[in-house]
Coordinates of C-alpha atoms in Angstrom, one line a residue:
M524 CA 0.0 0.0 0.0
E525 CA 1.2 3.5 -0.8
T526 CA 2.0 5.3 2.4
Q527 CA 4.0 8.2 0.9
E528 CA 2.2 11.5 1.1
K529 CA 3.1 15.0 0.0
F530 CA 3.4 17.7 2.8
L531 CA 4.2 21.3 2.9
S532 CA 6.8 22.1 5.5
F533 CA 7.2 25.4 7.3
N534 CA 8.7 27.0 10.5
L535 CA 6.9 27.3 13.7
G536 CA 8.6 29.5 16.2
V537 CA 12.3 29.9 16.0
S538 CA 13.3 26.3 15.9
D539 CA 10.3 24.1 15.3
T540 CA 9.2 22.6 12.0
A541 CA 5.7 21.6 11.0
V542 CA 4.0 20.0 8.0
I543 CA 0.5 19.9 6.6
S544 CA -0.7 17.4 4.0
L545 CA -1.0 19.0 0.6
Q546 CA -4.5 17.4 0.1
H547 CA -6.1 20.2 2.3
I548 CA -4.0 23.1 0.9
T549 CA -5.8 25.1 -1.8
E550 CA -3.2 27.8 -2.3
V551 CA -0.1 29.5 -0.8
L552 CA 0.1 33.2 -1.1
Q553 CA 2.1 36.1 0.1
V554 CA 0.1 38.5 2.2
S555 CA 1.0 42.0 3.2
L556 CA -0.2 42.6 6.7
A557 CA -1.4 46.1 5.7
E558 CA -4.1 44.4 3.6
I559 CA -5.6 42.5 6.5
C560 CA -8.7 44.0 7.9
S561 CA -8.6 43.5 11.7
V562 CA -11.8 42.5 13.4
P563 CA -12.5 43.6 17.0
Q564 CA -13.4 41.2 19.8
M565 CA -11.4 38.3 18.3
P566 CA -8.8 36.0 19.9
S567 CA -5.3 37.5 19.5
S568 CA -4.3 34.7 17.1
V569 CA -7.0 35.9 14.6
L570 CA -5.4 38.6 12.6
G571 CA -8.6 39.5 10.6
I572 CA -10.1 39.2 7.2
Y573 CA -8.3 39.2 3.9
N574 CA -9.8 39.7 0.4
W575 CA -8.9 36.4 -1.4
R576 CA -10.3 35.9 -4.9
G577 CA -13.2 38.2 -4.0
E578 CA -14.0 36.1 -0.9
M579 CA -13.5 36.9 2.8
L580 CA -10.7 34.8 4.1
W581 CA -10.0 34.6 7.9
L582 CA -6.3 34.8 8.6
V583 CA -4.8 33.2 11.7
D584 CA -1.4 33.6 13.2
L585 CA -0.7 29.9 13.6
E586 CA 2.1 30.4 16.1
A587 CA -0.1 32.6 18.4
M588 CA -2.9 30.0 18.2
F589 CA -0.4 27.4 19.4
G590 CA 1.0 29.6 22.2
Y591 CA 4.2 30.7 20.6
P592 CA 5.3 34.3 21.1
L593 CA 3.2 36.6 18.8
M594 CA 4.7 37.2 15.4
S595 CA 3.1 40.6 15.0
Q596 CA 5.5 41.9 17.7
E597 CA 8.5 41.3 15.5
S598 CA 8.5 44.3 13.2
N599 CA 10.8 42.8 10.6
L600 CA 8.1 40.3 9.8
L601 CA 5.4 42.9 9.4
S602 CA 5.7 43.6 5.8
K603 CA 5.1 40.2 4.1
M604 CA 4.0 36.9 5.4
M605 CA 3.1 33.6 3.8
A606 CA -0.4 32.4 4.1
I607 CA -1.4 28.7 3.6
V608 CA -5.0 28.5 2.5
L609 CA -6.7 25.4 3.9
E610 CA -10.0 24.0 2.6
N611 CA -12.4 21.4 4.0
E612 CA -15.9 20.9 2.8
G613 CA -16.1 24.4 1.3
K614 CA -14.7 26.1 4.4
Y615 CA -11.5 28.1 4.0
L616 CA -9.0 29.3 6.5
G617 CA -5.7 31.1 6.0
L618 CA -2.7 30.2 8.3
L619 CA 0.0 32.8 8.5
V620 CA 3.5 31.3 8.9
R621 CA 6.9 32.9 9.1
R622 CA 8.6 30.9 6.4
L623 CA 7.7 28.1 4.0
L624 CA 10.5 25.5 3.7
D625 CA 9.7 22.9 1.1
I626 CA 7.3 20.3 -0.3
E627 CA 8.3 16.9 0.8
W628 CA 7.3 13.3 0.6
L629 CA 6.9 11.7 4.0
D630 CA 6.0 8.1 4.8
T631 CA 2.9 8.1 6.9
K632 CA 3.9 4.7 8.3
Q633 CA 6.8 6.5 10.0
M634 CA 4.5 8.9 11.8
K635 CA 4.5 8.6 15.6
V636 CA 1.5 9.1 17.8
P637 CA 1.8 12.2 20.0
G638 CA 1.9 11.7 23.7
A639 CA 0.5 14.7 25.6
E640 CA 3.7 15.1 27.6
L641 CA 5.7 15.8 24.5
F642 CA 3.9 18.9 23.2
Y643 CA 2.5 22.2 24.3
L644 CA -1.0 21.9 25.4
K645 CA -2.3 24.3 22.8
I646 CA -0.9 22.3 19.9
S647 CA -2.0 18.8 21.0
P648 CA -5.6 19.0 19.7
F649 CA -4.3 19.9 16.2
L650 CA -1.7 17.2 15.8
Q651 CA -2.1 14.1 13.7
G652 CA 1.2 12.9 14.9
Y653 CA 4.9 13.7 14.3
F654 CA 7.8 12.6 12.3
L655 CA 11.5 12.5 13.2
N656 CA 13.9 13.9 10.6
D657 CA 17.4 12.6 9.9
S658 CA 18.8 14.6 12.8
E659 CA 16.1 13.2 15.2
E660 CA 14.3 16.6 15.4
I661 CA 10.5 16.5 15.7
I662 CA 8.4 17.6 12.8
F663 CA 4.8 18.3 13.8
N664 CA 2.2 16.9 11.5
L665 CA -0.7 19.3 11.8
D666 CA -4.3 18.1 11.2
A667 CA -5.8 20.7 8.7
I668 CA -9.3 19.5 9.4
S669 CA -9.1 20.0 13.2
I670 CA -7.6 23.4 12.7
I671 CA -10.5 24.5 10.4
Q672 CA -13.0 23.0 12.7
A673 CA -11.5 24.4 15.9
P674 CA -14.2 25.6 18.3
M675 CA -12.8 29.1 18.2
W676 CA -13.9 29.6 14.6
E677 CA -17.4 28.2 15.0
I678 CA -18.8 31.5 16.2
H679 CA -17.3 33.3 13.2
N680 CA -17.7 31.0 10.3

């Protein structure tokens, strides 16, 4: 059985790496933070709404959602960010990340099941598992569907 899957890898925080399966990624685009319309009364990880193909796309600071230090406080990142547009059953969500790394094939049979003690509490509900790279560093495998269906969006979607 074919267990190789294509993933998009990107940085989380200063030293962490995460991947999301390409099957839920619609598009990757560069976003200027000046073009994001902020919405009051939202969690700090929600940066606001972006005009994407004439649609309203909610943009989320993925690191803030997972409890990393806020990206928006680092002024050198303020100009341009990469947004990964996820799709599930007609719902879209844009994840802002600091840097895209690569598209890579990973063997899903090599994926390890996350133990709660290994990870930050805020990231655990959105993990499918993790991989270890050649230098034994952890690569988070994020679950696109659980991110899109996170309870914090329900009131806004």
